[in-house]
mmCIF file of C-alpha atoms in Angstrom:
data_model
loop_
_atom_site.group_PDB
_atom_site.id
_atom_site.type_symbol
_atom_site.label_atom_id
_atom_site.label_comp_id
_atom_site.label_asym_id
_atom_site.label_seq_id
_atom_site.Cartn_x
_atom_site.Cartn_y
_atom_site.Cartn_z
ATOM 1 C CA GLU C 1 -25.181 20.680 -9.523
ATOM 2 C CA PRO C 2 -21.861 18.808 -9.855
ATOM 3 C CA GLU C 3 -18.770 20.677 -8.723
ATOM 4 C CA VAL C 4 -15.087 20.905 -9.463
ATOM 5 C CA THR C 5 -13.217 20.344 -6.216
ATOM 6 C CA GLN C 6 -9.834 21.866 -5.424
ATOM 7 C CA THR C 7 -7.542 21.077 -2.516
ATOM 8 C CA PRO C 8 -6.093 22.604 -0.497
ATOM 9 C CA SER C 9 -7.997 25.874 -0.302
ATOM 10 C CA HIS C 10 -4.868 27.594 0.997
ATOM 11 C CA GLN C 11 -1.237 26.589 0.531
ATOM 12 C CA VAL C 12 1.721 28.364 2.049
ATOM 13 C CA THR C 13 5.201 27.464 0.880
ATOM 14 C CA GLN C 14 8.748 28.705 0.985
ATOM 15 C CA MET C 15 10.363 30.113 -2.126
ATOM 16 C CA GLY C 16 12.140 27.373 -4.062
ATOM 17 C CA GLN C 17 9.892 24.597 -2.795
ATOM 18 C CA GLU C 18 7.756 22.380 -4.986
ATOM 19 C CA VAL C 19 3.996 22.527 -4.664
ATOM 20 C CA ILE C 20 1.245 20.370 -6.096
ATOM 21 C CA LEU C 21 -2.234 21.777 -6.440
ATOM 22 C CA ARG C 22 -4.978 19.219 -6.760
ATOM 23 C CA CYS C 23 -8.250 19.247 -8.585
ATOM 24 C CA VAL C 24 -11.039 16.748 -9.037
ATOM 25 C CA PRO C 25 -12.962 17.682 -12.194
ATOM 26 C CA ILE C 26 -16.558 16.735 -12.758
ATOM 27 C CA SER C 27 -16.653 13.024 -13.444
ATOM 28 C CA ASN C 28 -17.862 12.956 -17.058
ATOM 29 C CA HIS C 29 -15.773 15.926 -18.163
ATOM 30 C CA LEU C 30 -12.953 15.409 -20.631
ATOM 31 C CA TYR C 31 -11.288 18.824 -20.894
ATOM 32 C CA PHE C 32 -9.367 20.378 -18.062
ATOM 33 C CA TYR C 33 -7.815 23.780 -17.449
ATOM 34 C CA TRP C 34 -5.760 25.781 -15.017
ATOM 35 C CA TYR C 35 -6.087 29.536 -14.618
ATOM 36 C CA ARG C 36 -4.531 31.847 -12.105
ATOM 37 C CA GLN C 37 -5.429 35.212 -10.623
ATOM 38 C CA ILE C 38 -2.850 37.360 -8.903
ATOM 39 C CA LEU C 39 -4.559 39.465 -6.252
ATOM 40 C CA GLY C 40 -6.208 42.505 -7.803
ATOM 41 C CA GLN C 41 -5.426 41.399 -11.355
ATOM 42 C CA LYS C 42 -7.270 39.626 -14.114
ATOM 43 C CA VAL C 43 -7.725 35.908 -14.459
ATOM 44 C CA GLU C 44 -5.034 34.422 -16.706
ATOM 45 C CA PHE C 45 -5.040 31.196 -18.690
ATOM 46 C CA LEU C 46 -2.250 28.751 -17.915
ATOM 47 C CA VAL C 47 -2.946 25.467 -19.662
ATOM 48 C CA SER C 48 -5.567 23.204 -21.155
ATOM 49 C CA PHE C 49 -5.415 19.411 -21.103
ATOM 50 C CA TYR C 50 -7.223 16.711 -23.026
ATOM 51 C CA ASN C 51 -6.627 13.019 -23.613
ATOM 52 C CA ASN C 52 -3.600 13.027 -21.307
ATOM 53 C CA GLU C 53 -1.882 15.746 -23.271
ATOM 54 C CA ILE C 54 -1.478 19.481 -23.044
ATOM 55 C CA SER C 55 -3.688 21.044 -25.714
ATOM 56 C CA GLU C 56 -2.580 24.600 -25.261
ATOM 57 C CA LYS C 57 -0.462 26.615 -22.855
ATOM 58 C CA SER C 58 0.290 30.256 -22.222
ATOM 59 C CA GLU C 59 3.606 32.058 -21.891
ATOM 60 C CA ILE C 60 3.207 31.881 -18.130
ATOM 61 C CA PHE C 61 3.287 28.092 -18.246
ATOM 62 C CA ASP C 62 7.054 27.654 -18.466
ATOM 63 C CA ASP C 63 9.276 24.713 -17.555
ATOM 64 C CA GLN C 64 8.586 25.246 -13.870
ATOM 65 C CA PHE C 65 4.988 24.168 -14.391
ATOM 66 C CA SER C 66 3.613 20.767 -15.232
ATOM 67 C CA VAL C 67 0.220 19.110 -15.230
ATOM 68 C CA GLU C 68 -0.766 15.533 -14.790
ATOM 69 C CA ARG C 69 -3.810 13.333 -14.593
ATOM 70 C CA PRO C 70 -2.348 10.578 -12.422
ATOM 71 C CA ASP C 71 -5.552 8.565 -12.191
ATOM 72 C CA GLY C 72 -9.089 8.711 -13.482
ATOM 73 C CA SER C 73 -10.218 11.470 -11.186
ATOM 74 C CA ASN C 74 -7.422 13.869 -10.209
ATOM 75 C CA PHE C 75 -5.854 16.647 -12.237
ATOM 76 C CA THR C 76 -2.790 18.268 -10.732
ATOM 77 C CA LEU C 77 -0.687 21.368 -11.299
ATOM 78 C CA LYS C 78 2.909 21.159 -10.116
ATOM 79 C CA ILE C 79 5.216 24.103 -9.660
ATOM 80 C CA ARG C 80 8.750 22.763 -9.305
ATOM 81 C CA SER C 81 10.553 25.667 -7.666
ATOM 82 C CA THR C 82 8.165 28.334 -6.508
ATOM 83 C CA LYS C 83 8.927 32.044 -6.852
ATOM 84 C CA LEU C 84 7.419 34.959 -4.978
ATOM 85 C CA GLU C 85 5.531 35.964 -8.107
ATOM 86 C CA ASP C 86 3.766 32.596 -8.207
ATOM 87 C CA SER C 87 1.623 33.769 -5.309
ATOM 88 C CA ALA C 88 -1.907 33.781 -6.681
ATOM 89 C CA MET C 89 -5.265 32.079 -6.636
ATOM 90 C CA TYR C 90 -5.150 29.054 -8.912
ATOM 91 C CA PHE C 91 -8.394 27.926 -10.466
ATOM 92 C CA CYS C 92 -9.050 24.558 -11.983
ATOM 93 C CA ALA C 93 -11.832 24.245 -14.530
ATOM 94 C CA SER C 94 -13.358 21.469 -16.573
ATOM 95 C CA SER C 95 -15.803 21.055 -19.417
ATOM 96 C CA GLU C 96 -17.658 18.125 -20.863
ATOM 97 C CA GLY C 97 -16.873 19.016 -24.433
ATOM 98 C CA GLN C 98 -14.409 21.138 -26.245
ATOM 99 C CA ALA C 99 -14.092 24.723 -25.105
ATOM 100 C CA THR C 100 -13.830 25.623 -28.775
ATOM 101 C CA THR C 101 -17.590 25.359 -28.731
ATOM 102 C CA ASN C 102 -19.983 27.153 -26.470
ATOM 103 C CA GLU C 103 -19.289 24.564 -23.827
ATOM 104 C CA LYS C 104 -19.719 25.787 -20.275
ATOM 105 C CA LEU C 105 -16.632 25.889 -18.103
ATOM 106 C CA PHE C 106 -17.088 24.804 -14.513
ATOM 107 C CA PHE C 107 -14.607 26.418 -12.159
ATOM 108 C CA GLY C 108 -13.435 25.156 -8.808
ATOM 109 C CA SER C 109 -13.318 27.451 -5.797
ATOM 110 C CA GLY C 110 -9.576 27.911 -6.160
ATOM 111 C CA THR C 111 -6.386 27.314 -4.203
ATOM 112 C CA GLN C 112 -4.751 30.403 -2.754
ATOM 113 C CA LEU C 113 -0.986 29.883 -3.026
ATOM 114 C CA SER C 114 1.249 32.081 -0.908
ATOM 115 C CA VAL C 115 4.989 31.905 -1.530
ATOM 116 C CA LEU C 116 7.115 33.342 1.277
ATOM 117 C CA ALA P 1 -4.026 38.345 -29.741
ATOM 118 C CA GLN P 2 -7.422 39.058 -28.319
ATOM 119 C CA THR P 3 -7.903 41.661 -25.633
ATOM 120 C CA VAL P 4 -10.860 42.350 -23.375
ATOM 121 C CA THR P 5 -11.406 45.755 -21.798
ATOM 122 C CA GLN P 6 -13.696 46.626 -18.924
ATOM 123 C CA SER P 7 -13.540 50.382 -18.544
ATOM 124 C CA GLN P 8 -15.413 50.567 -15.248
ATOM 125 C CA PRO P 9 -13.290 49.384 -12.300
ATOM 126 C CA GLU P 10 -16.187 50.031 -9.927
ATOM 127 C CA MET P 11 -19.926 50.489 -10.251
ATOM 128 C CA SER P 12 -22.683 50.874 -7.724
ATOM 129 C CA VAL P 13 -26.436 50.450 -7.941
ATOM 130 C CA GLN P 14 -29.363 50.877 -5.640
ATOM 131 C CA GLU P 15 -31.194 47.692 -4.710
ATOM 132 C CA ALA P 16 -34.041 46.967 -7.179
ATOM 133 C CA GLU P 17 -32.542 49.294 -9.785
ATOM 134 C CA THR P 18 -30.869 48.409 -13.075
ATOM 135 C CA VAL P 19 -27.170 48.626 -13.826
ATOM 136 C CA THR P 20 -25.137 48.070 -16.990
ATOM 137 C CA LEU P 21 -21.546 46.876 -17.001
ATOM 138 C CA SER P 22 -19.457 47.615 -20.067
ATOM 139 C CA CYS P 23 -17.119 45.342 -21.965
ATOM 140 C CA THR P 24 -15.328 45.781 -25.254
ATOM 141 C CA TYR P 25 -12.994 43.377 -26.968
ATOM 142 C CA ASP P 26 -10.597 43.326 -29.847
ATOM 143 C CA THR P 27 -10.336 40.427 -32.248
ATOM 144 C CA SER P 28 -9.856 39.685 -35.895
ATOM 145 C CA GLU P 29 -11.838 36.475 -35.644
ATOM 146 C CA SER P 30 -15.395 36.096 -36.789
ATOM 147 C CA ASP P 31 -16.341 33.069 -34.721
ATOM 148 C CA TYR P 32 -16.050 33.271 -30.957
ATOM 149 C CA TYR P 33 -17.941 33.207 -27.682
ATOM 150 C CA LEU P 34 -18.401 35.801 -24.968
ATOM 151 C CA PHE P 35 -19.111 35.279 -21.299
ATOM 152 C CA TRP P 36 -19.807 37.161 -18.117
ATOM 153 C CA TYR P 37 -18.581 35.628 -14.887
ATOM 154 C CA LYS P 38 -19.403 36.643 -11.332
ATOM 155 C CA GLN P 39 -16.785 36.366 -8.619
ATOM 156 C CA PRO P 40 -18.191 36.922 -5.110
ATOM 157 C CA PRO P 41 -15.913 37.410 -2.085
ATOM 158 C CA SER P 42 -15.494 33.627 -1.909
ATOM 159 C CA ARG P 43 -13.544 34.092 -5.201
ATOM 160 C CA GLN P 44 -15.295 31.240 -6.956
ATOM 161 C CA MET P 45 -15.930 31.967 -10.649
ATOM 162 C CA ILE P 46 -19.578 31.574 -11.550
ATOM 163 C CA LEU P 47 -20.867 31.755 -15.117
ATOM 164 C CA VAL P 48 -23.629 34.351 -15.411
ATOM 165 C CA ILE P 49 -24.402 34.393 -19.118
ATOM 166 C CA ARG P 50 -22.877 33.464 -22.473
ATOM 167 C CA GLN P 51 -23.293 34.586 -26.057
ATOM 168 C CA GLU P 52 -22.316 33.024 -29.361
ATOM 169 C CA ALA P 53 -20.942 35.579 -31.804
ATOM 170 C CA TYR P 54 -22.892 34.094 -34.706
ATOM 171 C CA LYS P 55 -26.195 34.729 -32.933
ATOM 172 C CA GLN P 56 -27.752 38.125 -33.394
ATOM 173 C CA GLN P 57 -30.227 37.647 -30.601
ATOM 174 C CA ASN P 58 -29.012 38.886 -27.236
ATOM 175 C CA ALA P 59 -28.747 36.252 -24.512
ATOM 176 C CA THR P 60 -30.890 36.543 -21.394
ATOM 177 C CA GLU P 61 -30.845 34.642 -18.112
ATOM 178 C CA ASN P 62 -33.586 35.772 -15.751
ATOM 179 C CA ARG P 63 -32.543 39.235 -14.483
ATOM 180 C CA PHE P 64 -29.349 39.210 -16.549
ATOM 181 C CA SER P 65 -29.190 40.194 -20.183
ATOM 182 C CA VAL P 66 -26.549 41.321 -22.621
ATOM 183 C CA ASN P 67 -26.340 43.903 -25.352
ATOM 184 C CA PHE P 68 -24.091 42.324 -27.966
ATOM 185 C CA GLN P 69 -22.944 44.666 -30.718
ATOM 186 C CA LYS P 70 -20.661 42.600 -32.940
ATOM 187 C CA ALA P 71 -19.618 45.397 -35.286
ATOM 188 C CA ALA P 72 -18.714 47.609 -32.350
ATOM 189 C CA LYS P 73 -17.140 44.659 -30.492
ATOM 190 C CA SER P 74 -19.148 45.516 -27.436
ATOM 191 C CA PHE P 75 -20.732 43.113 -24.949
ATOM 192 C CA SER P 76 -22.406 44.827 -22.015
ATOM 193 C CA LEU P 77 -24.213 43.143 -19.141
ATOM 194 C CA LYS P 78 -27.464 44.504 -17.790
ATOM 195 C CA ILE P 79 -28.634 43.476 -14.348
ATOM 196 C CA SER P 80 -32.273 44.279 -13.663
ATOM 197 C CA ASP P 81 -33.915 44.467 -10.237
ATOM 198 C CA SER P 82 -30.504 44.367 -8.561
ATOM 199 C CA GLN P 83 -30.263 42.357 -5.376
ATOM 200 C CA LEU P 84 -27.789 42.505 -2.514
ATOM 201 C CA GLY P 85 -26.492 39.099 -3.572
ATOM 202 C CA ASP P 86 -25.447 40.538 -6.927
ATOM 203 C CA ALA P 87 -22.596 42.402 -5.247
ATOM 204 C CA ALA P 88 -19.400 40.884 -6.644
ATOM 205 C CA MET P 89 -16.605 41.324 -9.143
ATOM 206 C CA TYR P 90 -17.828 40.759 -12.687
ATOM 207 C CA PHE P 91 -15.508 39.587 -15.433
ATOM 208 C CA CYS P 92 -16.122 39.696 -19.143
ATOM 209 C CA ALA P 93 -14.389 36.899 -21.051
ATOM 210 C CA TYR P 94 -13.680 36.026 -24.675
ATOM 211 C CA ARG P 95 -13.136 32.540 -26.033
ATOM 212 C CA SER P 96 -12.040 31.858 -29.585
ATOM 213 C CA ALA P 97 -13.720 29.108 -31.569
ATOM 214 C CA ASP P 98 -10.218 27.859 -32.424
ATOM 215 C CA SER P 99 -8.862 27.697 -28.918
ATOM 216 C CA GLY P 100 -9.944 26.476 -25.532
ATOM 217 C CA LYS P 101 -8.348 29.483 -23.879
ATOM 218 C CA SER P 102 -10.495 32.198 -22.329
ATOM 219 C CA THR P 103 -9.238 35.783 -22.121
ATOM 220 C CA PHE P 104 -10.591 37.830 -19.246
ATOM 221 C CA GLY P 105 -11.041 41.541 -18.691
ATOM 222 C CA ASP P 106 -9.794 43.333 -15.585
ATOM 223 C CA GLY P 107 -13.157 43.083 -13.882
ATOM 224 C CA THR P 108 -15.749 45.495 -12.515
ATOM 225 C CA THR P 109 -16.554 45.568 -8.826
ATOM 226 C CA LEU P 110 -20.291 45.980 -8.360
ATOM 227 C CA THR P 111 -21.667 47.335 -5.088
ATOM 228 C CA VAL P 112 -25.379 47.074 -4.369
ATOM 229 C CA LYS P 113 -26.723 49.627 -1.911
ATOM 230 C CA PRO P 114 -29.743 48.734 0.237
#
């Protein structure tokens, strides 16, 4: 089965530094998402992206966050100035069609971000 | 805003037995989708089963089935013939038909005893 690939699997950074989390969605998918999960807490929606635009974003996704699809395959999440509370597992997901249908979301295996 | 509640932080089951995980949700919408995801220790999110709210028939996927009670806003997951590999965190999730966003519950940690 095709997979969503996320790199790196672990990222350690100093508070205030910029980080870029990378994702390669499944090749024929058109809708992309970022979620995060703080250790021991629920999975939270950050942002959805379609046609090179943000479709929807949560309150968590403030000005410190941005997403980009720099080429035909990668989908990135940038955090400009990391805070301690940004430490979490970040999941990328993609779907072939709109998630407003019963479309299946495929999740990557996550990037564990640790902010020191 | 929609909320999803999983009232059982932890559950355990004997291998080969059946276990039911509870999930309730709150919404004013009539059209939506419900999902159960499995998260093993590797922390990857794996879709187990999904249900369309407009369908009365409960979804089944091999040993996994749901009991969807729309009026009660309840969506429980039944795992039959439990296997050691079923041990994981299970998340119930809600997705509106108007939004691509999924809302997750707090999760239930399932232990399978040999």
